PDB file of C-alpha atoms in Angstrom:
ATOM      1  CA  UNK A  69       0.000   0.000   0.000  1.00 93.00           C
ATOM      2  CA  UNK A  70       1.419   3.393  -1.139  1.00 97.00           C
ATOM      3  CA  UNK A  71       0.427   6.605   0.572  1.00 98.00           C
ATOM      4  CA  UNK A  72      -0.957   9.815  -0.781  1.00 98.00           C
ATOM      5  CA  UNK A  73      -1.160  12.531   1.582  1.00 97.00           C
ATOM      6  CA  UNK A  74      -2.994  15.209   1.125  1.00 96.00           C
ATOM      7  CA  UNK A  75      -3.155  18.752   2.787  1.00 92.00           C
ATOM      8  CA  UNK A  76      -6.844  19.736   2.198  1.00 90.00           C
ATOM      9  CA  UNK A  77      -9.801  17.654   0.830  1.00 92.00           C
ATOM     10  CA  UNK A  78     -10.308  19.752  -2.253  1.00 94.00           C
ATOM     11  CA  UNK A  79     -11.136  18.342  -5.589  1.00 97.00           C
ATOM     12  CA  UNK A  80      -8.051  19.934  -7.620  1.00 96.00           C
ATOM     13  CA  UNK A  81      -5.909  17.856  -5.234  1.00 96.00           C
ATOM     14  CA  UNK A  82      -7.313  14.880  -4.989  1.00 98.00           C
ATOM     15  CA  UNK A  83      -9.540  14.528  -8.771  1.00 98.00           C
ATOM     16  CA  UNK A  84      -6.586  13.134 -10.481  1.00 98.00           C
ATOM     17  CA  UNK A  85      -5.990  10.398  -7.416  1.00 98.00           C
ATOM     18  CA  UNK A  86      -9.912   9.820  -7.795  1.00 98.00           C
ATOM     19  CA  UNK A  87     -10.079   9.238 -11.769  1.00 98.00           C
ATOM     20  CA  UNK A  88      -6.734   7.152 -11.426  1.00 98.00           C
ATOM     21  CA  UNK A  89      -8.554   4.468  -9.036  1.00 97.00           C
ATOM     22  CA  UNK A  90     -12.412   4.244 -10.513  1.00 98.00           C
ATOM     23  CA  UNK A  91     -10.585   4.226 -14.076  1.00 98.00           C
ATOM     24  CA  UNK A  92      -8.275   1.417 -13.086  1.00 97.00           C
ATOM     25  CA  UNK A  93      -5.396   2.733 -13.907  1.00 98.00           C
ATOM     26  CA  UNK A  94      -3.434   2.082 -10.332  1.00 98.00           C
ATOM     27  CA  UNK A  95      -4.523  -1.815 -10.977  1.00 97.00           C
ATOM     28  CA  UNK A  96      -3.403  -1.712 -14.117  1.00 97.00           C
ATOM     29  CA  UNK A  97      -0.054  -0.836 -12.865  1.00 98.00           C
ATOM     30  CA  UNK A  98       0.144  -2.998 -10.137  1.00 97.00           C
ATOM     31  CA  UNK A  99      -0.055  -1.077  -7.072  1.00 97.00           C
ATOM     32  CA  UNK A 100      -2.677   0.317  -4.529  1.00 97.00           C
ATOM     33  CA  UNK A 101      -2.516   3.970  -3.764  1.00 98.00           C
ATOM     34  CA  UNK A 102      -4.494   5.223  -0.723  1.00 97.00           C
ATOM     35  CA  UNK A 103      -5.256   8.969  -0.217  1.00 97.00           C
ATOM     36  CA  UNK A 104      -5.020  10.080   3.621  1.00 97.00           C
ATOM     37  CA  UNK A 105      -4.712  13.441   5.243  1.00 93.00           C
ATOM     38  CA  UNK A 106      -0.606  14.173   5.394  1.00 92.00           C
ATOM     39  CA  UNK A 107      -1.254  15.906   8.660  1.00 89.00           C
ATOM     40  CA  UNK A 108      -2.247  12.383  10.195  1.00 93.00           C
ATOM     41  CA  UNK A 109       0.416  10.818   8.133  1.00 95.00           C
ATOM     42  CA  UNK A 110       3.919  11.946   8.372  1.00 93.00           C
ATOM     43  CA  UNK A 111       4.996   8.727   6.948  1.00 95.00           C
ATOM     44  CA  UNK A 112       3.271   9.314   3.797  1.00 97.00           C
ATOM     45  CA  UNK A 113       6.015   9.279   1.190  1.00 97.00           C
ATOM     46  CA  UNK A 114       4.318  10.687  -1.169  1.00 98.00           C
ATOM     47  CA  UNK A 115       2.267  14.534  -1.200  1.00 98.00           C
ATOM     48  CA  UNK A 116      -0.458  15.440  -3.498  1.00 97.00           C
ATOM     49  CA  UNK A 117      -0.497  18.982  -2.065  1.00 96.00           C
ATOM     50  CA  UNK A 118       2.547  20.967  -3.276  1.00 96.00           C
ATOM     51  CA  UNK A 119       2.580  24.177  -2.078  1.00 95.00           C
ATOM     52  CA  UNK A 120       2.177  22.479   1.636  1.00 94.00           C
ATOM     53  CA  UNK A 121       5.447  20.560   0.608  1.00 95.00           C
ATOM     54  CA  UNK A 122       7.053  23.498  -0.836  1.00 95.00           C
ATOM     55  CA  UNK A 123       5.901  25.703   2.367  1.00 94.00           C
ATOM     56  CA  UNK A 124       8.017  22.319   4.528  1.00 94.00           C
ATOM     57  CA  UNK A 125      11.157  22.175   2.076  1.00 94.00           C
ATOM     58  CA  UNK A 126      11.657  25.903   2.458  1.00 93.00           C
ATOM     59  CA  UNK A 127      11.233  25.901   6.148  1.00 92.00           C
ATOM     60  CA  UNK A 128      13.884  22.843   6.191  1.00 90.00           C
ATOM     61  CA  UNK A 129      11.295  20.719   7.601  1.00 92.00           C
ATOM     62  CA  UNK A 130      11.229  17.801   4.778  1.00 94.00           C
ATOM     63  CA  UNK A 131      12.750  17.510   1.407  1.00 94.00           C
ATOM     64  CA  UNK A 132       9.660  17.186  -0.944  1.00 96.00           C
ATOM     65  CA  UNK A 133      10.434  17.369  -4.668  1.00 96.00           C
ATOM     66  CA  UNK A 134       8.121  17.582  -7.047  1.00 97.00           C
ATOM     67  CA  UNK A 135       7.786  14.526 -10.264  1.00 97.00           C
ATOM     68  CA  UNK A 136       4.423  15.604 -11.402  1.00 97.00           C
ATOM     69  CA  UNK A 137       2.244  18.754 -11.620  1.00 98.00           C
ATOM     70  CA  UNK A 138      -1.432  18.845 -12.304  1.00 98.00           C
ATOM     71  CA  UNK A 139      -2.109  22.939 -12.702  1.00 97.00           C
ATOM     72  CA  UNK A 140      -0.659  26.102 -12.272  1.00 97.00           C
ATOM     73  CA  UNK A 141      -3.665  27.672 -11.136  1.00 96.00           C
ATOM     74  CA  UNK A 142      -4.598  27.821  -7.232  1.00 96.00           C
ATOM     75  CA  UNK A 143      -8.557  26.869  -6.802  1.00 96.00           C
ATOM     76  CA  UNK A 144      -9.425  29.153  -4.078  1.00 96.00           C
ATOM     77  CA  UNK A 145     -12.050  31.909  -4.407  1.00 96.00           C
ATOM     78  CA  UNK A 146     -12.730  34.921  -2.139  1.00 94.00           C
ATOM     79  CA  UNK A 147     -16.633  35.081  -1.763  1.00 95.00           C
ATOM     80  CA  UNK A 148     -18.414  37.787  -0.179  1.00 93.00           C
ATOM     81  CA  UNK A 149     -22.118  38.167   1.124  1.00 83.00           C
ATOM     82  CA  UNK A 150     -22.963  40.678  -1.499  1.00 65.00           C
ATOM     83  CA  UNK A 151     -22.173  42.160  -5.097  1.00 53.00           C
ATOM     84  CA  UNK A 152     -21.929  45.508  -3.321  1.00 47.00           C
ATOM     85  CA  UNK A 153     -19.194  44.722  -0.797  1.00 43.00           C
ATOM     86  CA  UNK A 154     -16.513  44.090  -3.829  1.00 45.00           C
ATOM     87  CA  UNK A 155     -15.948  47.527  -4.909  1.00 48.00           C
ATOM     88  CA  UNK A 156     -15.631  48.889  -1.503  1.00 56.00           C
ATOM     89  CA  UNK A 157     -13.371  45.751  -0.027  1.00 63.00           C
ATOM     90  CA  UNK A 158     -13.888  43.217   2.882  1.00 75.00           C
ATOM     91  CA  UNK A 159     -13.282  44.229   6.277  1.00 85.00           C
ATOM     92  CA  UNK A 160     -12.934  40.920   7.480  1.00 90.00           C
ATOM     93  CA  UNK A 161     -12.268  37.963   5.847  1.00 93.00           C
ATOM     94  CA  UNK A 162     -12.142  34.223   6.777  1.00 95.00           C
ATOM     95  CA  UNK A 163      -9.135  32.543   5.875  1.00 94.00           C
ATOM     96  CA  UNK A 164      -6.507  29.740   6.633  1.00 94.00           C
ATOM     97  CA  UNK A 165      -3.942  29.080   9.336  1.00 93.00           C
ATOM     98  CA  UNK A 166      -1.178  31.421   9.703  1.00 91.00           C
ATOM     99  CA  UNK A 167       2.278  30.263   7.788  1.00 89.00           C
ATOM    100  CA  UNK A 168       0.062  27.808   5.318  1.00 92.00           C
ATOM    101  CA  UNK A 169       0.285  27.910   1.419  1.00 94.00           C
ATOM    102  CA  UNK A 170      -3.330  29.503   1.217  1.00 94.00           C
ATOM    103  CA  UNK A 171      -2.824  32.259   4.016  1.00 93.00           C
ATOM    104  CA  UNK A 172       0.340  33.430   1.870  1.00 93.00           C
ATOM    105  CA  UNK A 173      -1.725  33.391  -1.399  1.00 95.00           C
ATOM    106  CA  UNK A 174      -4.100  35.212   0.603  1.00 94.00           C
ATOM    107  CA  UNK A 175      -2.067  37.788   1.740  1.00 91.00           C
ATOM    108  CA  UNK A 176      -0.873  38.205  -2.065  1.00 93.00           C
ATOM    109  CA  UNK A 177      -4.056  38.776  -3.925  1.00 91.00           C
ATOM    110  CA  UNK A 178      -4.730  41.032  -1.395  1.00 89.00           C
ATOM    111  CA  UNK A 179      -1.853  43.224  -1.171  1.00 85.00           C
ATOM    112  CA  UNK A 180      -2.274  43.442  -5.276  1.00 83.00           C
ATOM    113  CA  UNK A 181      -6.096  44.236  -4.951  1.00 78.00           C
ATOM    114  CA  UNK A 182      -6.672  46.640  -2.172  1.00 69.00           C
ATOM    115  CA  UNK A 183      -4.217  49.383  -0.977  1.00 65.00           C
ATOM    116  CA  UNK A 184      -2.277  48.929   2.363  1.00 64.00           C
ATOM    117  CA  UNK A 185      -5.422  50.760   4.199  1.00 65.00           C
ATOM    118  CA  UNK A 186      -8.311  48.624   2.275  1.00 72.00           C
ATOM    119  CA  UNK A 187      -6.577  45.324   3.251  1.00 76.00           C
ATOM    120  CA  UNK A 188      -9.278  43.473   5.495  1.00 82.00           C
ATOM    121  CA  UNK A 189      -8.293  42.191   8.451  1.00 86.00           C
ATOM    122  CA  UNK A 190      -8.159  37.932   8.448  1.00 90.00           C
ATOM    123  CA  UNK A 191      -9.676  35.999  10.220  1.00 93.00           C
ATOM    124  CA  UNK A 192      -7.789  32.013  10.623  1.00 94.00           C
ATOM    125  CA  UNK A 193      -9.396  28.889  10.458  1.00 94.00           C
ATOM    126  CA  UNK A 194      -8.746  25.426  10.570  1.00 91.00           C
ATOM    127  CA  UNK A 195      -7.292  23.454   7.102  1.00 86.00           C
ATOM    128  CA  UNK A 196      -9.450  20.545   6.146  1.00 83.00           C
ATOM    129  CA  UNK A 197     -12.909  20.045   5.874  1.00 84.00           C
ATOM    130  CA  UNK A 198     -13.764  21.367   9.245  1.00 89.00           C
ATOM    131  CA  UNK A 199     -11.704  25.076   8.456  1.00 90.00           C
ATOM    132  CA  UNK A 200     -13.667  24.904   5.124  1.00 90.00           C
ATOM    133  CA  UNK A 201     -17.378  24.873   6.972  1.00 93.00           C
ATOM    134  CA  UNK A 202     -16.351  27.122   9.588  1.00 95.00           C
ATOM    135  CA  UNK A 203     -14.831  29.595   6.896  1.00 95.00           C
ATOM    136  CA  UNK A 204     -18.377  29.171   5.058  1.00 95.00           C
ATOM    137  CA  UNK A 205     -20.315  29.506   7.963  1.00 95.00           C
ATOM    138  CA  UNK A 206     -18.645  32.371   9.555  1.00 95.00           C
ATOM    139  CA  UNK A 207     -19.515  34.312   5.899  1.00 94.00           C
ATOM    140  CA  UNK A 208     -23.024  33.091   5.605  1.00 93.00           C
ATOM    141  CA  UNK A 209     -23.629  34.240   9.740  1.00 92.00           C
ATOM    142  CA  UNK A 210     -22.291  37.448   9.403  1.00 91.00           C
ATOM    143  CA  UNK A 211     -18.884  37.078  11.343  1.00 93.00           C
ATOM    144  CA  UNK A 212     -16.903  37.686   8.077  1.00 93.00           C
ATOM    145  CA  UNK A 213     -17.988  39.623   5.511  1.00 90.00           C
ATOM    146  CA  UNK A 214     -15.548  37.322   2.986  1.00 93.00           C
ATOM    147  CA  UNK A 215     -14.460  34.065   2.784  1.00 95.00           C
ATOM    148  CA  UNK A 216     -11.492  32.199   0.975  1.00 96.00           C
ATOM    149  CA  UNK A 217     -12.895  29.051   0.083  1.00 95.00           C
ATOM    150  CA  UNK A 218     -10.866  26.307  -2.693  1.00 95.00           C
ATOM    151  CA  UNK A 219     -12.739  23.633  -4.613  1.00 96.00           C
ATOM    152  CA  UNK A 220     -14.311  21.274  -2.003  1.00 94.00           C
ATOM    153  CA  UNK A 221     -17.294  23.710  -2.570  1.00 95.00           C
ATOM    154  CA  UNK A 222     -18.364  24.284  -6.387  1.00 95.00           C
ATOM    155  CA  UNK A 223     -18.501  27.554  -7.299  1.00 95.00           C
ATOM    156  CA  UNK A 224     -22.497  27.354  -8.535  1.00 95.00           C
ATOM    157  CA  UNK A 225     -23.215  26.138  -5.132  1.00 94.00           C
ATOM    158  CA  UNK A 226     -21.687  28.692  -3.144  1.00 94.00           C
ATOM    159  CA  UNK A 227     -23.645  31.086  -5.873  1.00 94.00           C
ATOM    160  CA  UNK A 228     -27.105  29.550  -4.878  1.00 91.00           C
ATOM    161  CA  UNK A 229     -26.130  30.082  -1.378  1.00 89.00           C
ATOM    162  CA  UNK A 230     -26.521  34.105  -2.019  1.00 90.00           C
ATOM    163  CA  UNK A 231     -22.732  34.472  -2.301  1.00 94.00           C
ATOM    164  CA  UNK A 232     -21.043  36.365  -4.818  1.00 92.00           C
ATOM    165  CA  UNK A 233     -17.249  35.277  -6.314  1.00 89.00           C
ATOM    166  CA  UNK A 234     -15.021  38.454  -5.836  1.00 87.00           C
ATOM    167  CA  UNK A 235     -11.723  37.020  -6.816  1.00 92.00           C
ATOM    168  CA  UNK A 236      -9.985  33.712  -8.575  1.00 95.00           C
ATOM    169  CA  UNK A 237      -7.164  33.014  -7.192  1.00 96.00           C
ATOM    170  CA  UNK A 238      -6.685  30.987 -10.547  1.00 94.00           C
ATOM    171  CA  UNK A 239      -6.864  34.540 -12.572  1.00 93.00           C
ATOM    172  CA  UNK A 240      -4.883  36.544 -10.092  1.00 92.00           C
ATOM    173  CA  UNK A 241      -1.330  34.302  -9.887  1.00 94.00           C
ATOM    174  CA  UNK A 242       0.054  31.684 -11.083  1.00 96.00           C
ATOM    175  CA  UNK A 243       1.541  28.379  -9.023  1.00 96.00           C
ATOM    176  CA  UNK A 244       2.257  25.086  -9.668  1.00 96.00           C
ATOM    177  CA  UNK A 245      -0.933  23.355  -7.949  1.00 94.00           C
ATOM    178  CA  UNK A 246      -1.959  19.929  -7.169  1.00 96.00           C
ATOM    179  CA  UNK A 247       0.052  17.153  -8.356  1.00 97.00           C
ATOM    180  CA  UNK A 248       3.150  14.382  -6.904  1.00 98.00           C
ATOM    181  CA  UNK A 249       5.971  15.436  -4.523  1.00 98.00           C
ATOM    182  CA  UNK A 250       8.264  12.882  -3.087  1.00 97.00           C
ATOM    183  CA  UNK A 251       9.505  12.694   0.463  1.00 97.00           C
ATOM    184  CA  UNK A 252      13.584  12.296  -1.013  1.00 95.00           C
ATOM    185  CA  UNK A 253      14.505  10.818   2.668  1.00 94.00           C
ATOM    186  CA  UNK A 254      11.306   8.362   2.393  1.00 96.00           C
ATOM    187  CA  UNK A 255      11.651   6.982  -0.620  1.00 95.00           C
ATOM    188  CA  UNK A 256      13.557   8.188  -4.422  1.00 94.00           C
ATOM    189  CA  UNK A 257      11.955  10.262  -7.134  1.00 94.00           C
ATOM    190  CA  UNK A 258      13.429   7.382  -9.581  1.00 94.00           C
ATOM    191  CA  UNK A 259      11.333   4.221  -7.935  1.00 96.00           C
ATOM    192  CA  UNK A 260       9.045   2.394  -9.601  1.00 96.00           C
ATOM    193  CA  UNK A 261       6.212   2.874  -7.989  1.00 97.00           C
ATOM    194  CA  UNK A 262       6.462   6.963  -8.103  1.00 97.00           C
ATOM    195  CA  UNK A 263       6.849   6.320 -11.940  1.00 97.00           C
ATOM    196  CA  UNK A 264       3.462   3.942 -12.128  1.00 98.00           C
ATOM    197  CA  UNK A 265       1.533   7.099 -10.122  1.00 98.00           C
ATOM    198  CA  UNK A 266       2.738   9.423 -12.267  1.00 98.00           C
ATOM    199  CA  UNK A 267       2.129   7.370 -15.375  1.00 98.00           C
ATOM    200  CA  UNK A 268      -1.599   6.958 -13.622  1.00 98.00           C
ATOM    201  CA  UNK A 269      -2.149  10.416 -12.854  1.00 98.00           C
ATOM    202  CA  UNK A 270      -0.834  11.746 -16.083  1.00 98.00           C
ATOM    203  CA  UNK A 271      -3.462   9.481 -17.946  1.00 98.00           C
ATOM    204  CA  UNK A 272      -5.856  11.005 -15.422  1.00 98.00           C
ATOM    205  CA  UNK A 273      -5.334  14.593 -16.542  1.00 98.00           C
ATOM    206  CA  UNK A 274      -6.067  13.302 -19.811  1.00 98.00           C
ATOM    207  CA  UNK A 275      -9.643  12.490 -18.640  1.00 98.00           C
ATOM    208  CA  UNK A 276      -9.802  15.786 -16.963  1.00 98.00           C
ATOM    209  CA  UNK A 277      -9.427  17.783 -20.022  1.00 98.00           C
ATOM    210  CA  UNK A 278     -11.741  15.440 -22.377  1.00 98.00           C
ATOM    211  CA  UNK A 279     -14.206  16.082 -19.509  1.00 98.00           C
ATOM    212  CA  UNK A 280     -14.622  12.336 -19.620  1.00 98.00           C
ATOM    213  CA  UNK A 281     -17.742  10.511 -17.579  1.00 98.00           C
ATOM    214  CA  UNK A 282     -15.209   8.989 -15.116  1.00 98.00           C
ATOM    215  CA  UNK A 283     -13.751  12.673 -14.651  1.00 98.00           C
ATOM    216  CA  UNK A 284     -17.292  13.706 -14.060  1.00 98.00           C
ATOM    217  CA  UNK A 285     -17.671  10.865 -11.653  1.00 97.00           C
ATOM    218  CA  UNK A 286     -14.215  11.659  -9.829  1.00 98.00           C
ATOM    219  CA  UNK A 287     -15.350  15.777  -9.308  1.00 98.00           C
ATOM    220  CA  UNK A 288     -18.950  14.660  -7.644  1.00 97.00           C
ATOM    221  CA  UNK A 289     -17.535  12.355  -5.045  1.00 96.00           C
ATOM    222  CA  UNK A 290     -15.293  15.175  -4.017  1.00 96.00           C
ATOM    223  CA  UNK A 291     -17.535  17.887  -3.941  1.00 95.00           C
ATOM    224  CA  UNK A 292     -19.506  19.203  -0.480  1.00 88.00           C
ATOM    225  CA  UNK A 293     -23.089  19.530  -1.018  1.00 84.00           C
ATOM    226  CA  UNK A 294     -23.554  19.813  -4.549  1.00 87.00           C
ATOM    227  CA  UNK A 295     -25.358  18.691  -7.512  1.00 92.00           C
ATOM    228  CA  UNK A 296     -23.989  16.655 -10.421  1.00 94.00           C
ATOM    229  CA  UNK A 297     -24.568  19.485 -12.023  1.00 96.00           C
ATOM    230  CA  UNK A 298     -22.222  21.594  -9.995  1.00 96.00           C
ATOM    231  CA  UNK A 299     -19.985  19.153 -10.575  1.00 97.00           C
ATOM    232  CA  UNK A 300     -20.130  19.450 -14.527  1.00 97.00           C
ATOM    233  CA  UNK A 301     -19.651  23.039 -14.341  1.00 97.00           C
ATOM    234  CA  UNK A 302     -16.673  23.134 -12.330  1.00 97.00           C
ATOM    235  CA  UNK A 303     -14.841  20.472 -14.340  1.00 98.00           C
ATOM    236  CA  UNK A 304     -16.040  22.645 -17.872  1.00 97.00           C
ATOM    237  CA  UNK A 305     -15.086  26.162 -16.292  1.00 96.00           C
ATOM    238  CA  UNK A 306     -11.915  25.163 -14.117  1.00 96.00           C
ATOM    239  CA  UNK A 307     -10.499  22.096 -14.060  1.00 97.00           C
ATOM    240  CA  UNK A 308     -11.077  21.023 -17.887  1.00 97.00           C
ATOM    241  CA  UNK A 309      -9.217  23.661 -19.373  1.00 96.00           C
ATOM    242  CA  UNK A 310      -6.225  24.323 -16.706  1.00 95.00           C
ATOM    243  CA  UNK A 311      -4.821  20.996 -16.342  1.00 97.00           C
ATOM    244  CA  UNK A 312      -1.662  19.860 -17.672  1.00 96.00           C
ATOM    245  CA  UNK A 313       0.809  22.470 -17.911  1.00 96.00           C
ATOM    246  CA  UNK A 314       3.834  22.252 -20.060  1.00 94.00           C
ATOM    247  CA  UNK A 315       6.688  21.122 -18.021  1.00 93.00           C
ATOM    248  CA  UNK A 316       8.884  24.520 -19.126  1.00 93.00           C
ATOM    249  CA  UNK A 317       5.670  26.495 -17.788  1.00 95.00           C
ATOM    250  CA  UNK A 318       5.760  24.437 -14.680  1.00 95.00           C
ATOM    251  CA  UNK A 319       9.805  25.116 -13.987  1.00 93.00           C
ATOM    252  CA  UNK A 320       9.481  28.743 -15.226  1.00 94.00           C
ATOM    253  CA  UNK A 321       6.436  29.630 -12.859  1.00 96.00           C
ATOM    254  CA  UNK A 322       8.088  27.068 -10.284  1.00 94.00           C
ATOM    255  CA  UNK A 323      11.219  29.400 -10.125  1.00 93.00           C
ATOM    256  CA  UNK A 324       8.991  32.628  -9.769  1.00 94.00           C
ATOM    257  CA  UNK A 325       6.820  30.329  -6.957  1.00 93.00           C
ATOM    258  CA  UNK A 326       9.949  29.703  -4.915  1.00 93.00           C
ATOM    259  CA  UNK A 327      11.447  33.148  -5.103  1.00 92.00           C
ATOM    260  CA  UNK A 328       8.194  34.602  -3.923  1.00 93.00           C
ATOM    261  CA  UNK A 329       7.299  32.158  -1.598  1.00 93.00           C
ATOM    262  CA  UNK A 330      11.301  32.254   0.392  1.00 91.00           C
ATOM    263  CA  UNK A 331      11.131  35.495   0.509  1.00 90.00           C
ATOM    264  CA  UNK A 332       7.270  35.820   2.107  1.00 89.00           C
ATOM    265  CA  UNK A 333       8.002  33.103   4.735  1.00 88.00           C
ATOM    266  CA  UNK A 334      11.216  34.983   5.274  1.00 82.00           C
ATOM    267  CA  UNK A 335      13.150  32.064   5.411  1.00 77.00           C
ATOM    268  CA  UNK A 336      16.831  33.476   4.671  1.00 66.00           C
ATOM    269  CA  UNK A 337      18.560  30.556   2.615  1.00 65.00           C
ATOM    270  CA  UNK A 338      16.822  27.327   2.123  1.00 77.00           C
ATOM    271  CA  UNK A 339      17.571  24.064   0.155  1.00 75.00           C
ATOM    272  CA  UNK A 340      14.580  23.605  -1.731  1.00 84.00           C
ATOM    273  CA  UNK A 341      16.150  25.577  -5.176  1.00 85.00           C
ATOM    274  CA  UNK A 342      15.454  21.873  -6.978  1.00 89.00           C
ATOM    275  CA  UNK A 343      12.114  22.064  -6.090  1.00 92.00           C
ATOM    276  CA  UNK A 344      10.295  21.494  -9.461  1.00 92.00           C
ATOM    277  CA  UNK A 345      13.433  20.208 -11.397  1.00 88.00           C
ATOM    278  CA  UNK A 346      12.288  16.352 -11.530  1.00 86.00           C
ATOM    279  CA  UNK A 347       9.006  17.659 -13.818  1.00 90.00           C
ATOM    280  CA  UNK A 348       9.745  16.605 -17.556  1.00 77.00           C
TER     281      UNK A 348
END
């Protein structure tokens, strides 16, 4: 049994694992992948959430390399409550824990969008499913007036909901998202089984951007409280037509990732400059 952690339940992390097991292509290959939460898992070898495992190799903490990528645009959203409140700005917005991949994102869509006295104040929750409810709940009750929110909700959900999408994170910057890091101490970028999941995956993203019924099938089981409907329009709007970047897009953005990234965790120097180098 082969590990898959994962940092947050969202479908962009976790639709390519999905489509790889219901279309067979693990068996295929001879080998049994399980998805659990990394968090829960330290042993997990293997990381299907890269800018968590970027976040750790910069910080020293493990050294994660990536051998696959599945998009280079983050699926988080900032809802608010109302149309209105996006020309004037939030003034307080639920996000995710301090130091996390999101909360830096965060803190650079909003530094681009609003000027230094706009900037709402944030709000932390929780990662995982439980951080993504409270974060939903704490919009829809009042005690945040926006929300960050990924892809464990559809966006036509949320909509139905009364909320109003006041910022892609996909449209507003660009980093390698989703895919296969390797835990380099746990096991090697060149074994056989890390080449199998990437083979699997890779044929995955290929269902992904035909929109294929098992892709279909893969979003729905993912999704909180939405429709199969939901489901279709997420894969046609966001995941269909983002996934599978060219792997000289992938180390070009990579570089710019890492540079930003050091320098907003204010790390100093770091060992994590062969980050993305294993993508071909």
């Amino acid at each position: 049994m082969i590990l898959l952690g994962y940092r947050d339940h969202n479908v962009h992390e976790l639709v390519c694992h999905e489509i790889a097991n219901r279309a067979g292509y693990y068996d295929r290959l001879g080998i049994e992948v399980k998805a659990v939460p990394g968090s829960d898992h330290p042993e997990a070898a293997l990381s299907a959430g890269l800018g968590g495992s970027l976040v750790e190799a910069i910080r020293g903490q493990r050294r994660w390399k990536v051998a696959l990528v599945h998009t280079l645009h983050p699926l988080f959203w900032i809802w608010t409550r109302k149309a209105g409140t996006r020309s004037a700005g939030p003034t307080a917005l639920a996000s995710h824990p301090e130091g996390s991949i999101v909360c830096a994102f965060t803190q650079k869509v909003l530094s681009a969008r609003w000027a230094a006295d706009e900037v709402p104040s944030v709000l932390h929750f929780p990662a995982g499913s439980t951080g993504d409810h409270q974060r939903l709940e704490a919009l829809r009750s009042g005690a945040a007036d926006a929300a960050v929110l990924g892809s464990a909700f559809a966006p036509s959900a949320l909509s139905r909901f009364g909320l109003t999408d006041s910022l892609f994170f996909g449209d507003a910057l660009r980093f390698p998202t989703a895919g296969v890091a390797v835990d380099c101490e746990r096991t090697s970028l060149d074994h056989p089984s890390v080449g199998k999941i990437v083979a699997a995956q890779t044929a995955a993203i290929a269902k992904v951007r035909s929109r294929d019924p098992v892709a279909l099938d893969a979003v729905a089981s993912l999704l909180h409280d939405s429709s199969r409907t939901d489901a279709q329009r997420l894969l046609a709007d966001y995941l269909s037509p983002q996934y599978g970047p060219d792997p000289r897009d992938v180390r070009a953005v990579g570089a710019d990732a890492l540079e930003w990234l050091a320098g907003a965790l204010q790390t100093g120097a770091h060992t994590a400059t062969d980050f993305y180098e294993a993508v071909r």
